[in-house]
Short mmCIF file of C-alpha atoms and ligand atoms in Angstrom, two decimals:
data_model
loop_
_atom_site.label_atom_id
_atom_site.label_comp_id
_atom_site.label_asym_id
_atom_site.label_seq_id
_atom_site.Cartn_x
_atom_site.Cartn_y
_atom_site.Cartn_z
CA UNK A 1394 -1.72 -0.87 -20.20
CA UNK A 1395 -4.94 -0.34 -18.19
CA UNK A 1396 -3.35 -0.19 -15.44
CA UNK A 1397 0.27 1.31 -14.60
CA UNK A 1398 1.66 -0.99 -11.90
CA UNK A 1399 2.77 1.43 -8.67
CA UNK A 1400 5.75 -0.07 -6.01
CA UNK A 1401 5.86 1.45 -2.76
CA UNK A 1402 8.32 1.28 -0.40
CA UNK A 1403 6.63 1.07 3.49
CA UNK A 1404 9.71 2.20 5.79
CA UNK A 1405 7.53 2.12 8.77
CA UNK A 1406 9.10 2.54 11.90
CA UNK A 1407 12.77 2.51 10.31
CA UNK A 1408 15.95 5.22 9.59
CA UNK A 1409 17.13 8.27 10.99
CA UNK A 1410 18.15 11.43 9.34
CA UNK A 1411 21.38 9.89 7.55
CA UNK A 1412 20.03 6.83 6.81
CA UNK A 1413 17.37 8.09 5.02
CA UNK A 1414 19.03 10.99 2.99
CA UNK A 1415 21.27 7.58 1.95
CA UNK A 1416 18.24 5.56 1.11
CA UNK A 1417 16.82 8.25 -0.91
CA UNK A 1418 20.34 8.87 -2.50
CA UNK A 1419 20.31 5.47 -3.50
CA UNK A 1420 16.86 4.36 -5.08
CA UNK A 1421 17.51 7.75 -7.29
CA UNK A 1422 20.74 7.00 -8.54
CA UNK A 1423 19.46 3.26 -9.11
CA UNK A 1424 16.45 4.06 -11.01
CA UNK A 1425 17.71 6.48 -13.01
CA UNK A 1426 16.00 7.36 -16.16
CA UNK A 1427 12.45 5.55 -17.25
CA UNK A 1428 10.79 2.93 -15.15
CA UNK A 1429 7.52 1.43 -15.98
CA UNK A 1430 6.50 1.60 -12.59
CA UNK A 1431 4.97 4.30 -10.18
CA UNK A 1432 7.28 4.80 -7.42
CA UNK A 1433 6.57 5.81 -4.08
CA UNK A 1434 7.79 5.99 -0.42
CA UNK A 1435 6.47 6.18 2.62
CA UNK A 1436 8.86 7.59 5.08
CA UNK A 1437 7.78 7.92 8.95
CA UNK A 1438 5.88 11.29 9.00
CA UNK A 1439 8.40 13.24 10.87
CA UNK A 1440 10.73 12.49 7.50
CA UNK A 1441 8.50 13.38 4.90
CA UNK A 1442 9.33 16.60 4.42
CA UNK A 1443 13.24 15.86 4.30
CA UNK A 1444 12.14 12.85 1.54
CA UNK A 1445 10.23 16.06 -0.22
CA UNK A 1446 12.79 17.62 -0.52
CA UNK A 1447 15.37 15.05 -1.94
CA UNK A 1448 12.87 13.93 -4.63
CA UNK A 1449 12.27 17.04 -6.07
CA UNK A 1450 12.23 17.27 -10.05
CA UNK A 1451 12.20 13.20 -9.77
CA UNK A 1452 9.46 10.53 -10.80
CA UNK A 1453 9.68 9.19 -6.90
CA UNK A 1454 6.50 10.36 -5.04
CA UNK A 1455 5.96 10.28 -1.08
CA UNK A 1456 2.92 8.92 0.93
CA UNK A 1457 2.01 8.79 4.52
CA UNK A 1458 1.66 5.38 6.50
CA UNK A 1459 -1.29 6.72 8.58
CA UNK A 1460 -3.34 9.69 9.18
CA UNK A 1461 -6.18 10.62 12.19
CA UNK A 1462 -9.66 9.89 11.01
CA UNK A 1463 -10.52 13.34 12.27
CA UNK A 1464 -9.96 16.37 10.27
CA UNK A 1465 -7.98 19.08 13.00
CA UNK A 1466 -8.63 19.81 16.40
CA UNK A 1467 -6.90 18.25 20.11
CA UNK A 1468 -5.57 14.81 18.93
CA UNK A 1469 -2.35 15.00 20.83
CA UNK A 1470 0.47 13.08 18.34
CA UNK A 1471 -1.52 12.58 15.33
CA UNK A 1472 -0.72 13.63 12.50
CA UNK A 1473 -4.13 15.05 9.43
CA UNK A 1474 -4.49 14.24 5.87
CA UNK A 1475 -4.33 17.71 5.19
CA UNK A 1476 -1.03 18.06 6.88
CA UNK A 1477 0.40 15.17 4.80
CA UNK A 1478 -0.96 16.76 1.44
CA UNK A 1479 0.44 20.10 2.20
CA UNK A 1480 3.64 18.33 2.41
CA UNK A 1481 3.75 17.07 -1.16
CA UNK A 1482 2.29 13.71 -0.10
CA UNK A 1483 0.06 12.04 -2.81
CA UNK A 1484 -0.57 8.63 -1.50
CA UNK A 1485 -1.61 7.43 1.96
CA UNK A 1486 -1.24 3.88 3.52
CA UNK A 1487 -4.21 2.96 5.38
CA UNK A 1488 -5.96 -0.23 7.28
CA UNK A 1489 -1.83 -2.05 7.66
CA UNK A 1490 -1.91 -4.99 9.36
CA UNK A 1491 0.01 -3.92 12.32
CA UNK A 1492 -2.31 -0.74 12.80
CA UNK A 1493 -5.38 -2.70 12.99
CA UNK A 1494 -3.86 -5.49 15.16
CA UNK A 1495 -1.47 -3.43 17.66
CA UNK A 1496 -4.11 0.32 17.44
CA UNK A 1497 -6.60 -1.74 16.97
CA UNK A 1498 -8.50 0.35 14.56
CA UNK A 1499 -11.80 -0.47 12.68
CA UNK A 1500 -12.81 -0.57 9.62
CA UNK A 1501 -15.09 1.90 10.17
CA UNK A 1502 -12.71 4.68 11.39
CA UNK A 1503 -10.27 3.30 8.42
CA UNK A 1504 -13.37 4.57 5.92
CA UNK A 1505 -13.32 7.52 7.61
CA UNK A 1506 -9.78 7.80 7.21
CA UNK A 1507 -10.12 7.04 3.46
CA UNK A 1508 -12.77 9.79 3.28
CA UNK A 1509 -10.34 12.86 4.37
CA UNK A 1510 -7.28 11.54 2.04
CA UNK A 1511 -9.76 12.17 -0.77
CA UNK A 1512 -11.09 15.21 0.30
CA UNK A 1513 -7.52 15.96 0.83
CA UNK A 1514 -6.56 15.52 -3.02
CA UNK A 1515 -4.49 12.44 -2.36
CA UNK A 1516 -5.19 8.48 -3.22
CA UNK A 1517 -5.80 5.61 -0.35
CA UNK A 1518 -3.70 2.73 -0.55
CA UNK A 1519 -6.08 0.71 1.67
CA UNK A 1520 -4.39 -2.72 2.96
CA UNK A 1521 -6.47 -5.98 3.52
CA UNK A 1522 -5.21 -9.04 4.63
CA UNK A 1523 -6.53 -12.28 6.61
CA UNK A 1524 -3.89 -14.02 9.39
CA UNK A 1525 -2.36 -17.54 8.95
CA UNK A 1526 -5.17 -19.00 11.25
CA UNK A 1527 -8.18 -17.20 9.51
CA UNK A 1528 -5.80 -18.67 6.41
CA UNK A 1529 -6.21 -21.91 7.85
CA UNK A 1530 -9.23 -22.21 8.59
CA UNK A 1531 -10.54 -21.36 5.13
CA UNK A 1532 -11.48 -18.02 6.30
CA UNK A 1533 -9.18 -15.79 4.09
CA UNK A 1534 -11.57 -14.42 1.55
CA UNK A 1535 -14.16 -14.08 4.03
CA UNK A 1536 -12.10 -11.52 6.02
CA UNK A 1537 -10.62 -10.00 2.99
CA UNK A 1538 -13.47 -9.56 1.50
CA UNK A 1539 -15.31 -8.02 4.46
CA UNK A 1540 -12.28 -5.73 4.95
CA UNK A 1541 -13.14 -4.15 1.85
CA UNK A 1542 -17.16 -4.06 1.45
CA UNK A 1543 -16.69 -2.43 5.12
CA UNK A 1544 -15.02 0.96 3.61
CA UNK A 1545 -17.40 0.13 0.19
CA UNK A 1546 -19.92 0.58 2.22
CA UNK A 1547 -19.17 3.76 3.84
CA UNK A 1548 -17.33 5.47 0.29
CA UNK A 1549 -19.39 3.96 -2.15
CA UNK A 1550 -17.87 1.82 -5.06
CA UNK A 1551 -16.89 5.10 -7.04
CA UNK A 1552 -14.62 6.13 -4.47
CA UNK A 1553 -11.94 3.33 -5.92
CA UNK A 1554 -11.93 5.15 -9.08
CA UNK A 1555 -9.00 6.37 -6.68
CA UNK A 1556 -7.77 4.30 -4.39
CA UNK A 1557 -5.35 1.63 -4.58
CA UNK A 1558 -5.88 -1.75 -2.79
CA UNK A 1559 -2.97 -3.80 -0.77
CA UNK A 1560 -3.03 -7.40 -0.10
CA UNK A 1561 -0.96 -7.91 2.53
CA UNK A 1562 -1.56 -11.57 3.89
CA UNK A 1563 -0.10 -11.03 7.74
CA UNK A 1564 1.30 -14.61 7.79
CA UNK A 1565 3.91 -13.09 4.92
CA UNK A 1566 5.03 -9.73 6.66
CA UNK A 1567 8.29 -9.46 7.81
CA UNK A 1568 8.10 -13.42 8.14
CA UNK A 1569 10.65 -13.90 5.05
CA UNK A 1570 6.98 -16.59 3.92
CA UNK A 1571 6.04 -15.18 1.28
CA UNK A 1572 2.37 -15.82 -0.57
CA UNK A 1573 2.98 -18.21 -3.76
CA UNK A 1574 2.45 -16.06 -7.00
CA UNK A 1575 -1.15 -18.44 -7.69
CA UNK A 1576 -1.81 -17.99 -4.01
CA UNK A 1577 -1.52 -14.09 -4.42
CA UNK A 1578 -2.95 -13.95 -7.73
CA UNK A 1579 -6.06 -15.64 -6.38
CA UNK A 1580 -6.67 -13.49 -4.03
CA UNK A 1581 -5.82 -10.68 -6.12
CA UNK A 1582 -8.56 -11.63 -8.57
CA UNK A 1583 -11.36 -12.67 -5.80
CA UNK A 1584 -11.25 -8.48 -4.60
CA UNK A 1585 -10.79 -7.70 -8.44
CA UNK A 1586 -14.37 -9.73 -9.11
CA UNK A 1587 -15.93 -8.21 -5.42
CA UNK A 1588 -15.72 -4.69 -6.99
CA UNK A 1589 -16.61 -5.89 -10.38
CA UNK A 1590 -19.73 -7.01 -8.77
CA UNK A 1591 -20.76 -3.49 -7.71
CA UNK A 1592 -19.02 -1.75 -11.05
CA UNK A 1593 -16.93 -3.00 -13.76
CA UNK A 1594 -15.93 0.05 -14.95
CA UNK A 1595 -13.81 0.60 -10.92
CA UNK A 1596 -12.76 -2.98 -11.05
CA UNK A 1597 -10.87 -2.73 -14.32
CA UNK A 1598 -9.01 0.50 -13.36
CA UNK A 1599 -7.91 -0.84 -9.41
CA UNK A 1600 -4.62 -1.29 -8.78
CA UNK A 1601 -4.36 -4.28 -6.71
CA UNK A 1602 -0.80 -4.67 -4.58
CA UNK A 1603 0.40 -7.83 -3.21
CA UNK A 1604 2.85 -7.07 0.05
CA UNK A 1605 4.38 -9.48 2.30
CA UNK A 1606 7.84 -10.57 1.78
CA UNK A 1607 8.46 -9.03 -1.74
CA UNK A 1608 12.05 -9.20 -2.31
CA UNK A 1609 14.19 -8.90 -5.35
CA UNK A 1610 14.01 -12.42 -6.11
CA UNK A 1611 10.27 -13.07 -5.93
CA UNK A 1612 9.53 -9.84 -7.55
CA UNK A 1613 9.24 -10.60 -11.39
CA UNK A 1614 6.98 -13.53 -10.37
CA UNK A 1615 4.50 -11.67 -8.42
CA UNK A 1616 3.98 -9.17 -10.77
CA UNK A 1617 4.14 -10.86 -13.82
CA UNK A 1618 0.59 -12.31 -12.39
CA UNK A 1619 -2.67 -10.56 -14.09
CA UNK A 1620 -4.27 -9.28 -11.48
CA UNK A 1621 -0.74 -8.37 -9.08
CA UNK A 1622 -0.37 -4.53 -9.84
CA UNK A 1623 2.42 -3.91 -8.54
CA UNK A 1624 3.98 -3.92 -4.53
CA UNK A 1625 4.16 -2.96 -1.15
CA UNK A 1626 7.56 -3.42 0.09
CA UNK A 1627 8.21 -3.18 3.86
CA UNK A 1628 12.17 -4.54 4.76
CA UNK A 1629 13.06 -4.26 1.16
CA UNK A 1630 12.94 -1.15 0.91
CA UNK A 1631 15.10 0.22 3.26
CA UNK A 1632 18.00 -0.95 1.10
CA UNK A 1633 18.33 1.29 -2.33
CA UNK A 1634 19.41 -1.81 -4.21
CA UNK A 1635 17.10 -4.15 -3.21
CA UNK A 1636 14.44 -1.62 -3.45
CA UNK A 1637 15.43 -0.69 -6.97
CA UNK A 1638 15.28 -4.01 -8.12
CA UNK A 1639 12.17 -4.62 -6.43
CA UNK A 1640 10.66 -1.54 -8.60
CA UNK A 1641 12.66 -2.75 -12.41
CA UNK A 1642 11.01 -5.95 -11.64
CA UNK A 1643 8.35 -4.48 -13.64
CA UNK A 1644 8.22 -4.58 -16.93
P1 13P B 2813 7.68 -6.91 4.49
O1 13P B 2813 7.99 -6.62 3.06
O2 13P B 2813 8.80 -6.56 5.43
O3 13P B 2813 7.16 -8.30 4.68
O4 13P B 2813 6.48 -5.93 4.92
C1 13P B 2813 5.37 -5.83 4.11
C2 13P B 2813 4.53 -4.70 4.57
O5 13P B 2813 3.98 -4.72 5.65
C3 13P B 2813 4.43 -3.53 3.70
O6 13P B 2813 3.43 -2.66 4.13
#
């Protein structure tokens, strides 16, 4: 396999202190021994270090679901790469939907952003994803697209050696519509061809998520497609079972 297909679980917003010890309970008594997949979480940020702890001597790895674009200094309730990494974190979401519509951030502070998890020793998972209207108006690749040359631009192709890209089409999240398996897969292979256009070698090696309305019974579909590596889970995953079955939908 060129590519070892990674599920992460985005809890966003979600769980308290015994919820989460519960959650965490659960998807590692579910998954038990081997899995195919990469596994990873993504606990608020005030969690992660409770999460750390629970996983410990497990395959289950954390990641952040932000970070600041700057490095330290006065950014009053932000949280740095750095402090995620010295946490145990490995992965970090950035470029979600719902940061760049309700934060409105830019692509150019996301690149920035994708620039200190790096230098940080962790891997971007960097989302893209066009809305139901651009989606409409035969717009999707466009934006897509231009989500991703905008942090290419500033990182340089090379950069994805390690990263991970999300596809999250914002029509699917949290709407229970989820992207067909061709519709996903198409999309999955126009970004895989956009970095194979700047270097083959990157292209081949990207994992390429699809997220929006994976659940356990549309799982096996979506990943079963060639160029769907694998997902990013939002409601899903805050229940173990559906989360584990989410993840041994990989084979
Ligand atoms: P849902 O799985 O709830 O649609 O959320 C997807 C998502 O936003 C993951 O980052």
């Amino acid at each position: 396999m060129i590519r070892r297909p990674l599920v992460a679980g985005n809890w966003k917003m979600c769980g308290c202190r015994s919820d989460i010890q519960a959650l965490v309970d659960g998807v590692l008594v579910g998954l038990g021994g081997e899995i195919a997949a990469e596994v990873v979480v993504c606990p608020p940020a005030v969690y992660l270090d409770q999460v750390m702890s629970q996983i410990i001597g497990s395959e289950i790895k954390i990641a952040g679901q932000n970070c600041a674009s700057a490095e330290k200094g006065a950014y009053t309730g932000e949280v740095s790469a750095s402090m995620l990494a010295d946490v145990g974190c490995q992965y970090v979401i950035i470029g979600h939907s719902e940061r760049r519509q309700l934060f409105l951030e830019q692509d150019k502070t996301i690149a920035e952003k994708f620039k200190l998890i790096q230098a940080n020793g962790m891997i971007p998972i960097l989302c893209v994803g066009e809305t139901l209207e651009q989606r409409q108006s035969d717009n999707a690749n466009d934006v897509v697209g231009g989500q991703l040359e905008a942090v290419i631009d500033e990182v340089g192709v090379n950069a994805f050696f390690d990263a991970v890209v999300a596809y999250e089409p914002v029509w699917a999240i949290g709407t229970g519509l989820t992207a067909t398996p061709e519709q996903a897969q198409e999309m999955h292979a126009y970004i895989r061809t956009l970095v194979a256009r700047k270097e083959s070698g990157v292209a081949e090696k990207l994992r390429v998520l699809y997220g929006g309305s994976v659940k356990p019974e549309n799982a096996r579909k979506l990943f079963s497609q060639s160029d769907i590596d694998g997902g990013l889970v939002g409601g899903a995953s805050l229940e173990a079972k559906k989360f584990v079955a989410i993840v041994k939908a990989v084979i």
